[in-house]
Amino acid sequence: MAWWEGFDEIRLLIAADTAETGNDVGQLLSLRHPKSGNSICCLLVNGVLQELNWFKQSYTSWFLGDYVAEDGGLYTTTPVDPVFILLPIFEEARMKKGDDPGKFRLVDEIIFVEGYPGYQKLLPIAENCMQVVSEIKEIGSSKFFRLDDSKVLAWMYHKVCQLKQTLSTLDNNYAAREEKDRCTLL
């Protein structure tokens, strides 16, 4: 069953075009927000994880062919690095106590989260993503993972540098200006 089957109403979704990269079969997943732990909805299409958001303004409608979406709701997806979503799960799984670095575990054990079967759908991409921030031990044909604090910090530093570089390229954006320039605007 495809992810869109079973919906009674037609909705508008703005998402990245993945037609070039695969078979366009998407899955809606219920995952935990990395900070709050609340449930969020994500879309997994061809190995790309995207967060699903819903926006609604009053007094709007969408004309979709012969159908009118009266509530004017709009779904958008934003690609998200799966490491952000999986990081808290790997942190819990290592069962760290004090100075002990924690335990090595199999990926399928780590991403089993009670009440969130959507994590099991991330299994094909979880191992590759988490190699960036985890120590790996191979025993036979099995790989065991344990989150590594120094690798996590290096990964976060890299993400901050990417964000800083991207923000600096934005045109006349308040957030992208140098601190001295922002102070003169205030």
XYZ file of N, CA and C in Angstrom:
558
model
N 0.848 -1.180 0.000
C 0.000 0.000 0.000
C 0.894 1.244 0.000
N 0.631 2.169 -0.881
C 1.401 3.406 -0.965
C 0.990 4.350 0.161
N 1.860 5.316 0.475
C 1.617 6.208 1.621
C 0.392 7.070 1.432
N -0.009 7.381 0.195
C -1.134 8.279 -0.027
C -2.463 7.549 -0.011
N -2.456 6.212 -0.115
C -3.705 5.454 -0.140
C -4.370 5.491 1.226
N -5.661 5.605 1.230
C -6.417 5.628 2.476
C -6.803 7.022 2.925
N -6.287 8.051 2.258
C -6.671 9.417 2.590
C -7.955 9.754 1.846
N -8.947 10.291 2.564
C -10.228 10.611 1.963
C -10.224 11.940 1.244
N -9.431 12.872 1.695
C -9.419 14.208 1.111
C -8.141 14.428 0.314
N -8.260 15.245 -0.700
C -7.090 15.613 -1.495
C -6.379 16.751 -0.772
N -5.064 16.651 -0.664
C -4.252 17.670 0.006
C -3.137 18.108 -0.912
N -2.601 19.284 -0.660
C -1.490 19.818 -1.433
C -0.197 19.580 -0.659
N 0.763 18.969 -1.322
C 2.061 18.680 -0.723
C 3.144 19.263 -1.618
N 4.026 20.060 -1.034
C 5.184 20.586 -1.743
C 6.400 19.860 -1.178
N 7.053 19.095 -2.050
C 8.187 18.288 -1.620
C 9.236 18.275 -2.726
N 10.425 17.842 -2.374
C 11.509 17.737 -3.350
C 11.149 16.685 -4.389
N 11.532 16.939 -5.637
C 11.286 16.005 -6.723
C 12.338 14.910 -6.656
N 11.900 13.683 -6.428
C 12.835 12.562 -6.328
C 12.690 11.615 -7.506
N 12.003 12.041 -8.571
C 11.760 11.176 -9.724
C 13.059 10.690 -10.359
N 14.115 11.481 -10.300
C 15.378 11.108 -10.925
C 16.137 10.068 -10.125
N 15.856 9.953 -8.834
C 16.690 9.120 -7.975
C 16.091 7.772 -7.615
N 14.852 7.506 -7.945
C 14.305 6.219 -7.535
C 12.913 5.985 -8.048
N 12.174 5.167 -7.312
C 10.867 4.738 -7.779
C 9.726 5.553 -7.194
N 10.016 6.616 -6.470
C 8.999 7.545 -5.956
C 8.004 6.940 -4.975
N 8.315 5.828 -4.356
C 7.434 5.270 -3.341
C 7.813 5.896 -2.010
N 6.867 6.564 -1.385
C 7.139 7.225 -0.117
C 6.404 6.561 1.026
N 6.917 6.768 2.233
C 6.288 6.223 3.431
C 6.195 7.321 4.478
N 5.009 7.473 5.071
C 4.850 8.390 6.193
C 5.277 7.664 7.458
N 6.130 8.309 8.238
C 6.652 7.707 9.464
C 6.356 8.593 10.652
N 6.002 7.991 11.747
C 5.855 8.719 12.996
C 7.131 8.481 13.804
N 7.867 9.556 14.063
C 9.134 9.479 14.791
C 9.095 10.444 15.965
N 10.102 10.363 16.830
C 10.189 11.284 17.964
C 11.022 12.503 17.582
N 10.578 13.668 18.022
C 11.366 14.881 17.810
C 12.642 14.745 18.642
N 13.814 15.064 18.070
C 15.061 14.851 18.790
C 15.189 15.625 20.095
N 14.561 16.796 20.192
C 14.687 17.587 21.416
C 13.553 17.315 22.390
N 12.309 17.441 21.916
C 11.157 17.353 22.816
C 10.691 15.922 23.075
N 10.960 15.021 22.142
C 10.466 13.657 22.280
C 9.026 13.500 21.816
N 8.378 14.610 21.432
C 7.011 14.544 20.919
C 7.010 13.881 19.547
N 5.871 13.361 19.169
C 5.733 12.693 17.890
C 5.760 13.702 16.741
N 6.533 13.394 15.699
C 6.553 14.203 14.483
C 6.292 13.274 13.302
N 5.850 13.843 12.211
C 5.577 13.069 11.007
C 6.682 13.343 9.999
N 7.238 12.282 9.443
C 8.289 12.405 8.439
C 7.898 11.597 7.210
N 8.490 11.959 6.112
C 8.272 11.269 4.850
C 9.609 10.698 4.413
N 9.623 9.405 4.137
C 10.830 8.747 3.658
C 10.602 8.376 2.198
N 11.356 9.014 1.292
C 11.226 8.757 -0.136
C 12.606 8.451 -0.698
N 12.761 7.252 -1.218
C 14.016 6.842 -1.864
C 15.240 7.083 -0.985
N 15.137 6.762 0.287
C 16.257 6.905 1.206
C 16.509 8.313 1.705
N 15.640 9.267 1.348
C 15.774 10.645 1.814
C 14.705 10.903 2.863
N 15.125 11.297 4.059
C 14.200 11.583 5.149
C 13.820 13.061 5.102
N 12.511 13.329 5.167
C 12.012 14.690 5.115
C 10.989 14.885 6.224
N 11.087 16.012 6.911
C 10.113 16.333 7.948
C 8.881 16.934 7.284
N 7.709 16.481 7.699
C 6.448 16.941 7.134
C 5.853 18.008 8.047
N 5.517 19.159 7.451
C 4.920 20.263 8.207
C 3.619 20.672 7.546
N 2.686 21.179 8.333
C 1.391 21.620 7.821
C 1.221 23.094 8.155
N 0.840 23.872 7.150
C 0.596 25.296 7.328
C -0.827 25.605 6.905
N -1.448 26.523 7.624
C -2.806 26.924 7.280
C -2.975 28.398 7.608
N -3.509 29.111 6.640
C -3.864 30.506 6.866
C -5.383 30.614 6.756
N -5.948 31.596 7.436
C -7.389 31.760 7.350
C -7.769 32.344 5.987
N -8.927 32.004 5.547
C -9.513 32.502 4.299
C -8.698 32.130 3.066
N -8.248 30.903 2.995
C -7.553 30.444 1.796
C -8.154 29.131 1.329
N -7.998 28.854 0.058
C -8.422 27.601 -0.561
C -7.431 27.243 -1.650
N -7.433 25.977 -2.022
C -6.609 25.512 -3.134
C -7.525 24.897 -4.167
N -7.313 25.232 -5.423
C -8.020 24.604 -6.527
C -7.100 23.538 -7.100
N -7.463 22.281 -6.904
C -6.633 21.157 -7.317
C -7.408 20.357 -8.367
N -7.236 20.705 -9.615
C -8.012 20.071 -10.680
C -9.475 20.436 -10.532
N -10.324 19.425 -10.378
C -11.756 19.649 -10.199
C -12.138 19.699 -8.719
N -11.165 19.677 -7.845
C -11.423 19.638 -6.400
C -10.992 20.955 -5.766
N -11.747 21.386 -4.759
C -11.391 22.580 -4.009
C -11.080 22.156 -2.572
N -9.838 22.396 -2.128
C -9.460 22.151 -0.738
C -9.837 23.410 0.036
N -10.960 23.369 0.716
C -11.536 24.565 1.325
C -10.739 25.121 2.496
N -10.069 24.255 3.238
C -9.374 24.757 4.430
C -8.069 25.471 4.104
N -7.566 25.360 2.879
C -6.353 26.068 2.487
C -5.088 25.532 3.112
N -5.160 24.345 3.689
C -3.977 23.747 4.307
C -2.940 23.355 3.270
N -1.706 23.408 3.655
C -0.593 23.126 2.761
C 0.443 22.303 3.517
N 0.825 21.162 2.960
C 1.886 20.347 3.531
C 3.179 20.635 2.787
N 4.253 20.762 3.531
C 5.575 20.914 2.934
C 6.513 19.918 3.598
N 7.522 19.526 2.854
C 8.542 18.663 3.444
C 9.887 19.358 3.343
N 10.694 19.139 4.345
C 12.039 19.698 4.395
C 13.007 18.550 4.634
N 13.998 18.382 3.763
C 14.975 17.317 4.001
C 15.674 17.523 5.341
N 15.869 16.444 6.053
C 16.530 16.504 7.353
C 17.598 15.417 7.397
N 18.722 15.747 7.985
C 19.789 14.764 8.140
C 19.308 13.714 9.144
N 19.256 12.440 8.754
C 18.771 11.398 9.670
C 19.574 11.303 10.967
N 20.812 11.766 10.947
C 21.621 11.725 12.171
C 20.947 12.547 13.270
N 20.354 13.705 12.917
C 19.657 14.520 13.907
C 18.540 13.727 14.582
N 17.819 12.951 13.799
C 16.689 12.174 14.319
C 17.175 10.970 15.125
N 18.261 10.345 14.680
C 18.742 9.117 15.319
C 19.665 9.360 16.508
N 20.238 10.538 16.623
C 21.203 10.836 17.687
C 20.667 10.543 19.095
N 19.461 11.000 19.469
C 18.971 10.695 20.810
C 18.732 9.201 21.041
N 18.368 8.495 19.984
C 18.134 7.051 20.096
C 19.456 6.342 20.378
N 20.504 6.734 19.665
C 21.827 6.138 19.890
C 22.380 6.526 21.259
N 22.075 7.736 21.719
C 22.518 8.167 23.051
C 21.890 7.287 24.136
N 20.596 7.043 24.028
C 19.913 6.181 24.998
C 20.442 4.750 24.941
N 20.711 4.271 23.713
C 21.083 2.871 23.513
C 22.449 2.515 24.087
N 23.335 3.483 24.205
C 24.659 3.124 24.716
C 24.681 2.936 26.224
N 23.630 3.357 26.917
C 23.485 3.137 28.361
C 24.720 3.588 29.126
N 25.142 4.811 28.879
C 26.336 5.375 29.490
C 26.080 5.680 30.964
N 27.054 5.328 31.817
C 26.985 5.627 33.250
C 28.318 6.216 33.686
N 28.291 7.447 34.124
C 29.502 8.105 34.603
C 30.552 8.221 33.521
N 31.780 7.762 33.828
C 32.888 7.830 32.887
C 32.899 6.671 31.898
N 32.051 5.679 32.119
C 31.954 4.533 31.219
C 31.411 4.993 29.865
N 32.093 4.680 28.754
C 31.623 5.156 27.438
C 30.338 4.491 26.955
N 29.912 3.431 27.598
C 28.666 2.782 27.213
C 28.893 1.475 26.480
N 27.796 0.905 25.978
C 27.829 -0.412 25.360
C 27.706 -0.320 23.850
N 28.311 -1.284 23.180
C 28.150 -1.446 21.741
C 26.895 -2.282 21.503
N 26.107 -1.886 20.502
C 24.876 -2.626 20.207
C 24.648 -2.700 18.709
N 23.830 -3.655 18.288
C 23.448 -3.786 16.888
C 22.485 -2.671 16.502
N 22.533 -2.248 15.244
C 21.677 -1.158 14.783
C 20.202 -1.505 14.946
N 19.799 -2.724 14.585
C 18.383 -3.064 14.686
C 17.895 -3.102 16.128
N 18.768 -3.353 17.092
C 18.398 -3.238 18.510
C 18.246 -1.774 18.910
N 19.151 -0.939 18.401
C 19.172 0.472 18.774
C 17.934 1.196 18.285
N 17.546 0.956 17.030
C 16.436 1.736 16.482
C 15.065 1.107 16.743
N 15.003 0.093 17.594
C 13.710 -0.399 18.048
C 13.253 0.525 19.179
N 12.241 1.330 18.888
C 11.723 2.278 19.862
C 10.258 1.938 20.115
N 9.942 1.619 21.344
C 8.578 1.234 21.726
C 7.584 2.325 21.322
N 6.557 1.936 20.579
C 5.509 2.863 20.176
C 5.809 3.633 18.902
N 6.992 3.439 18.315
C 7.383 4.136 17.087
C 7.935 3.131 16.071
N 7.056 2.396 15.397
C 7.533 1.415 14.409
C 8.179 2.064 13.185
N 8.008 3.369 13.019
C 8.607 4.073 11.884
C 10.120 3.992 11.867
N 10.736 3.853 13.033
C 12.200 3.765 13.082
C 12.713 2.524 12.349
N 11.927 1.456 12.342
C 12.342 0.240 11.647
C 12.494 0.489 10.145
N 11.726 1.432 9.601
C 11.818 1.779 8.175
C 13.118 2.526 7.876
N 13.766 3.072 8.908
C 15.037 3.790 8.728
C 16.247 2.853 8.754
N 16.010 1.582 9.001
C 17.110 0.623 9.110
C 18.057 0.652 7.903
N 17.562 0.732 6.653
C 18.497 0.758 5.516
C 19.433 1.967 5.494
N 19.023 3.085 6.070
C 19.893 4.271 6.044
C 20.575 4.533 7.381
N 20.116 3.893 8.441
C 20.636 4.169 9.785
C 22.114 3.812 9.929
N 22.495 2.664 9.423
C 23.879 2.228 9.594
C 24.856 3.190 8.926
N 24.570 3.588 7.691
C 25.462 4.513 6.981
C 25.510 5.875 7.650
N 24.356 6.360 8.111
C 24.307 7.676 8.754
C 25.081 7.692 10.064
N 24.916 6.670 10.851
C 25.474 6.686 12.190
C 26.958 6.345 12.238
N 27.528 5.897 11.124
C 28.974 5.661 11.094
C 29.743 6.956 11.313
N 29.123 8.076 10.995
C 29.743 9.388 11.135
C 29.971 9.742 12.605
N 29.082 9.311 13.494
C 29.144 9.729 14.899
C 29.316 8.563 15.874
N 29.611 7.390 15.360
C 29.706 6.212 16.226
C 31.019 5.471 16.034
N 31.409 4.779 17.102
C 32.495 3.806 17.013
C 31.869 2.515 16.520
N 32.623 1.754 15.740
C 32.097 0.511 15.178
C 33.048 -0.622 15.520
N 32.470 -1.740 15.963
C 33.237 -2.968 16.168
C 32.572 -4.049 15.333
N 33.380 -4.732 14.543
C 32.863 -5.821 13.725
C 33.276 -7.141 14.357
N 32.277 -7.979 14.569
C 32.520 -9.322 15.080
C 31.851 -10.272 14.097
N 32.668 -10.946 13.331
C 32.130 -11.790 12.269
C 31.474 -10.907 11.220
N 30.235 -11.200 10.915
C 29.521 -10.397 9.918
C 28.633 -9.333 10.573
N 28.697 -9.221 11.890
C 27.863 -8.255 12.612
C 28.650 -6.996 12.952
N 27.964 -5.851 12.845
C 28.554 -4.571 13.223
C 27.851 -4.061 14.471
N 28.647 -3.648 15.447
C 28.124 -3.102 16.696
C 28.517 -1.632 16.778
N 27.582 -0.792 17.229
C 27.776 0.649 17.251
C 27.692 1.184 18.681
N 28.487 2.210 18.938
C 28.402 2.962 20.183
C 28.677 4.423 19.853
N 27.817 5.298 20.314
C 27.972 6.721 20.068
C 29.307 7.196 20.636
N 30.017 8.020 19.877
C 31.312 8.547 20.281
C 31.189 10.066 20.420
N 31.387 10.567 21.644
C 31.206 11.996 21.924
C 32.087 12.885 21.054
N 33.337 12.500 20.832
C 34.229 13.339 20.026
C 33.776 13.383 18.569
N 33.261 12.290 18.049
C 32.748 12.279 16.676
C 31.465 13.104 16.570
N 30.638 13.064 17.600
C 29.410 13.870 17.607
C 29.766 15.351 17.590
N 30.727 15.754 18.414
C 31.144 17.162 18.436
C 31.739 17.592 17.098
N 32.534 16.731 16.478
C 33.114 17.060 15.173
C 32.017 17.186 14.117
N 31.024 16.311 14.166
C 29.910 16.367 13.225
C 29.086 17.641 13.430
N 28.821 17.986 14.701
C 28.067 19.208 14.995
C 28.839 20.449 14.542
N 30.145 20.459 14.763
C 30.980 21.582 14.320
C 30.887 21.740 12.805
N 30.941 20.630 12.092
C 30.827 20.656 10.637
C 29.469 21.220 10.213
N 28.390 20.818 10.889
C 27.048 21.315 10.566
C 26.946 22.818 10.826
N 27.532 23.299 11.916
C 27.515 24.734 12.224
C 28.285 25.507 11.159
N 29.419 24.987 10.739
C 30.198 25.651 9.690
C 29.421 25.698 8.376
N 28.722 24.615 8.040
C 27.890 24.609 6.834
C 26.792 25.661 6.929
N 26.159 25.746 8.086
C 25.088 26.716 8.285
C 25.625 28.136 8.193
N 26.764 28.377 8.815
C 27.370 29.705 8.768
C 27.700 30.104 7.333
N 28.235 29.178 6.573
C 28.571 29.449 5.177
C 27.308 29.720 4.365
N 26.259 28.970 4.586
C 25.007 29.165 3.854
C 24.358 30.486 4.213
N 24.306 30.808 5.491
C 23.688 32.065 5.918
C 24.418 33.279 5.344
N 25.724 33.177 5.212
C 26.478 34.321 4.706
C 26.221 34.577 3.223
N 25.687 33.604 2.515
C 25.405 33.796 1.090
C 24.022 34.372 0.835
N 23.179 34.451 1.848
C 21.832 34.970 1.660
C 21.872 36.478 1.446
N 21.002 36.970 0.606
C 20.978 38.379 0.236
C 20.183 39.211 1.244
N 20.788 40.220 1.836
C 20.133 41.164 2.741
C 19.292 40.495 3.823
N 19.710 39.359 4.269
C 18.978 38.652 5.308
C 19.565 39.056 6.657
N 18.721 39.466 7.573
C 19.161 39.925 8.880
C 20.024 38.885 9.583
N 19.602 37.631 9.530
C 20.321 36.580 10.237
C 21.684 36.297 9.619
N 21.862 36.627 8.348
C 23.105 36.308 7.666
C 24.153 37.413 7.761
N 23.812 38.557 8.290
C 24.755 39.671 8.360
C 25.787 39.443 9.460
N 26.911 40.045 9.278
C 27.948 39.989 10.305
C 27.429 40.684 11.562
N 27.941 40.306 12.723
C 27.449 40.856 13.979
C 27.568 42.377 14.019
N 28.681 42.942 13.544
C 28.852 44.399 13.569
C 27.814 45.090 12.691
N 27.430 44.447 11.566
C 26.407 45.028 10.692
C 25.022 44.949 11.338
N 24.749 43.876 12.050
C 23.441 43.723 12.713
C 23.284 44.771 13.802
N 24.355 45.059 14.499
C 24.274 46.043 15.599
C 23.961 47.446 15.053
N 24.478 47.779 13.871
C 24.199 49.101 13.309
C 22.755 49.200 12.847
N 22.114 48.072 12.534
C 20.696 48.107 12.125
C 19.778 48.323 13.295
N 20.191 47.912 14.479
C 19.335 48.042 15.664
C 19.352 49.435 16.121
